[in-house]
Each structure stands twice: as C-alpha cells, then as structure tokens.
C-alpha cells in the first residue's frame, strides 16, 4: 500500500500525439520515459521521488502492453546494477532513487557501469534531496558524476523542460556511450504544469527479445587490461562525444543579449534567478530579462567553449550554484584563467557557501552582485541606502526547533516506551539506530539511540561493541532497512562475528518512511510482488536461534518483559526481537474511507477513543514523558486548588491505547479511560444511552447541590 494511489492519473499516460498532459513533475517524467521508448525501469523509493515508483507500480498494465519491464528493486545498488542490460544491448533503461544517499548505496554499480560504458541509453533519475525539505545529510551528487564520468542533467523546473531532458538524456547517453543522471530537486518533482504529449513508443528491442539473442563482449568487463582502456575511452572518445552532442543540440540555454555583466546558473536555479530579477525590476512576468543568463541544463560536463563565448565582452559574471563545494564555479574560474580572460567571477561569498537558495537568499545575492558589478542597473529605490530592506532577525534562539516525530497512534512509540522503562531498571545501554521512522526515537521524549550509519546498517553500527561486556549493546532496524541491506550486511555480520548483542526489528508491515510501499514481510497480498515472508524465518535461516516475535507492539508490558529477558539471558549469540504492528498512517488511510462509507450507509460502527479523568490525574505528566503522542497534551483547569495542568487527549486520537498501556506498565495512575463511540446505534443502545445520560445528569446535579449546601 503506497502513500498515494495514482491509478486515475495513470490513464493520462496513454495520451497521444498533440494532446495536453497536466500534472506533477513525477508524472511528466513517467510519460516522457514511455514516449522515448524505454525498455525497462526500476528503482528504490525515497523522497522526493517515491511517487515515481508508486506511479510505475500503478501503471504496470500499460507497461506490460508496451513490453516494458518494471522492477521494484531491493535497494539502490540493485537498481543501478539493473542498468547492466544497457551495457551489451541497445535497450533504453531508467532507474530512480533518492540522492545522495541512493547514490552512496549505488556507487559501486554506477562506477562499474560508467567504466564499461553502455550501448543503449542508461538514465538515472535522481531525487536530489537538498535544502529545507530534506530528511538526510546535506550533500550533493555532483561529485559522483565527476568521479565516475557520467553526465549530469539539471533541467529548468517546468514540465516541458523536464520532459525534454528525459529525451535528451537518453540521446546523450547513446551518443557518448555513457550513463546519464537526471537531477530532480524536491520542488521540480512536485511542480505542476502542462505539456503537449507524443505517442508512447514500444522499445525497438525489448528485454524479452534480447533473451532470445544473448550478447557478450569481454572488452566491456571491468577487469585489467580492459579497465585501463575504459579510462582512456572516457577521456578520448566519450567525453568529446558528449560535449559535441551538448553543443550541437543546444542542451544549455542562453537568455538575454549583450551587456557587460551576466549570470550563469544551474537549470534548477533558473526560476529563482528570474524571480529575483523580477523583484528588482530587471525581468518581466514572461521571464524576459535585461541581464544575459547562461542556463546550465547540463551541469557536467561543462563546455569551456560555450562558457567562454558567453563571457566574451563581459566584465563580471555571477555563478548561481547551490550547495558546496563550488564545483561549477571552480571549473569556470579555471576556464577563464587558461583563456587569459579578465572577467571577474562572483559566486560563493555573494551567495552563502551552504544552505538552500530560497527566494530571500537569491534576492539578496543577486542584488549584492548588481550593487558591486552594475549598480546603475538597479532601480533608484533599491540603490538608495535608506531604502534597504530591514535585516531579518535571528529567531533560532527565540523559536524552538520542530524536529520530526512519530505520527499519532504510531506502533513504534510503545517500543521506545518499553525500552525506556527497561533502561530505568537495568541502566543506560549503548544503542545504535537505523534509517527510518524509528530514528525519531533518538529525539525527546525517548532520547534512545544516538547514531545512524546508513539504511540497514543499524546493527552493524554496534559492531565495535558486540564483543561482550557488562551490558549488551542494543541496535534498532526497521523492516524496510532490514530488506534493503540489513539482512545481508548487518545481520549476517552479527552471526559471522558471534555477536552477543540485541537487535530490535521494528516491523510496521511497509517501507513506511518512504510512503508505505510493500516489502517482503508485508501482510498485504500484492498481485505483482511476493509478500508475507516472515522476518523471523529469515533470522533462523542465517543461524540466529534466539528470536522472539511480538505481534502487538502496544502491549508495553510484554515488550518490556522480552527486552529484559534479551538483555539478561545467559544464552550467547545474537538475540533478535521482532516487534510487529501495522503502520497507523497506512492503517488509517485504508480504514477511514471504509468507516466513513459504513456510517453513511447507516451501518453500526464502533470506534474506540481514550480520555483522561481530570479528577484523578495528578498532573505529574509521566505519561507524556513515556509516550510523546501528539494527541496527548496539557490542559489547565479552572480549579484554583489545581495549579499544575493535567494530561488531556484531543480529537486527533485514533484509539491505539498506547497512553493507557504506558500508564499501566509504568504504574503511573488510573486516570486513563477508554470510551467506545458508537455510530448508528440500535434502538436498545440508543434507549440505554439516553437513560445512562439521564442518570449521570441527576448524579452530577445532586453532587453540585451538596457542594453548594456545604459551602453555605
């Protein structure tokens, strides 16, 4: 079950010549792949390109009609390796994953692919997750393109440019026998717009056809002496071929003419540059500008001749390059130096070295460049010193940070509550974490797990501590990370090295953090994928004997008991606890529409809700410190004798019962109660509810009267 279904939008992928397609950037890429005769597609989900995998999964009927093979790969390395089909066969292939973490995982396969070269077009659609919307370390993928010599496209963020870039990417790959990476920033993935479609094209040679006529060429195998030839081929043949194709087909664009200043920008930065110029009165609403712009839709390789032509006659040029290091600026500086040009290059310094180039950052930098290089071009109101915009105050010390957290009712929350309770008994333990929702457990109120080394590497991150000691180390890994690479690296590593550590496998039935895609152990029946493969069987298959399965993570006392046993047992070897409960977000997405439909049809529906009895709650808030649920908050009472606010559960409660379980396990208080809300009750239920309400109202009135009598 993915985060979102695209079945309705998938029908638009069938549009043909001259029709208009309207939608998101992700859908535009899918349509462009089909229009350009792709023979196979694959990838691994991850923001901001998770939806591309979801679209492909929903479009399998259409892909089948065209003879296109789709594979949801186990990880990014497997996806990149899939492009091996384009090494020997003239078949266009495309894979997609999140960057730069996806490129990190896939780097070995990508390096081999770039060394051997390709005969069919090979395209990597990369979701470049950088800036304020990112969930990962702040890095760029540019260095990988430079290291392994595959070409990097960065199209302007509008649908026609994105669609064109897909076709250009395939053609560039084939012209230079090199893989091509298409970078899609977060906003590019979700930008909406329209473009004129073309007919979908079946691949001239399908993967099925290729199997009937197998090919091989030892000259493309990355082994000496061929690997030495590959390097020479990159420099002497592939690189010049790529440069020629880029120039001949004008993949990079130039806007504006003349003038003694200019701007060079990555394609993905073009909209921000134009918006800044518009705000400074130097561009109109159509993007026509007074300042020449050299837009790099290909950011690697850079074309020296093309840049020097743009720089001719100019005194100053601004380089708009988001992220660090400043690879493009350094290369352009080298071109100017070697050419003996006197053009002054502005870039980092005017722009901040790191961080996303938001609208405010872009405006300040472009204005700063113009003040230094061409102040006469600025409007008088902007040039005047007293008209400068007031400085934006630093709010980092006044406004609290808002780190990510577990969803309401998340089944992972009670796991960390149990771990926190066990640490109260046995003391603090060495805990390593993994990539996924469970990483939120390192944040308040749990503060469990202080390091993560990569997807599927949580247990491996404790390798240095697994040799035995006074306390056993604990590691955490999710089901998504487990199937991504955890089984083959982390878990086998523990078995082979006779680890004595404890692993908590958080099994929420999906690759939840990436949008709820199915994995091997998912409980759902999937028509095109094999599910229902228990993690416990995989553990026993590699030789781990101490395995405990918990099928309801909300049972905090049970989790606490098993974790305590794992940390204190005399039995040696790896110990694995598989804590399973369905992701509440996916569960609610599935059940809410069904519940709403049942209520609308007049059927009886019962929904649990939890609350806190204000008269009993002592206000010590221990329940919040052991739960952290967004629906569990504080409420001040009107009672002048009760200074401390009490716990309160708001309307966002989904009735998971975690707060009550935690209160019970920690022996906190009996203030939590459960109430079942009944929709469309039967006649007897309605009559009985009315009588109960009358009785309660009478008791409340009597108590109020007695209080009034006592106070008098």
mmCIF file of C-alpha atoms in Angstrom, residues 9 23 26 38 48 73 84 93 185 325 330 336 406 508 545-546 558 583 588 609:
data_model
loop_
_atom_site.group_PDB
_atom_site.id
_atom_site.type_symbol
_atom_site.label_atom_id
_atom_site.label_comp_id
_atom_site.label_asym_id
_atom_site.label_seq_id
_atom_site.Cartn_x
_atom_site.Cartn_y
_atom_site.Cartn_z
ATOM 1 C CA UNK A 9 -3.591 9.794 -13.239
ATOM 2 C CA UNK A 23 0.068 17.052 -13.696
ATOM 3 C CA UNK A 26 6.902 12.996 -11.386
ATOM 4 C CA UNK A 38 12.221 2.926 -22.535
ATOM 5 C CA UNK A 48 11.348 13.237 -3.304
ATOM 6 C CA UNK A 73 14.467 -3.122 -6.604
ATOM 7 C CA UNK A 84 23.698 -3.562 -16.919
ATOM 8 C CA UNK A 93 16.738 1.711 -19.400
ATOM 9 C CA UNK A 185 15.044 18.758 -6.944
ATOM 10 C CA UNK A 325 31.813 22.548 -2.686
ATOM 11 C CA UNK A 330 35.946 26.355 -9.699
ATOM 12 C CA UNK A 336 38.800 31.965 -17.566
ATOM 13 C CA UNK A 406 6.039 9.787 15.363
ATOM 14 C CA UNK A 508 5.329 -1.987 10.628
ATOM 15 C CA UNK A 545 18.256 -19.120 17.279
ATOM 16 C CA UNK A 546 17.184 -16.569 19.913
ATOM 17 C CA UNK A 558 5.062 -7.836 27.081
ATOM 18 C CA UNK A 583 1.832 1.481 10.486
ATOM 19 C CA UNK A 588 -5.980 4.906 8.865
ATOM 20 C CA UNK A 609 -11.486 6.738 21.977
#
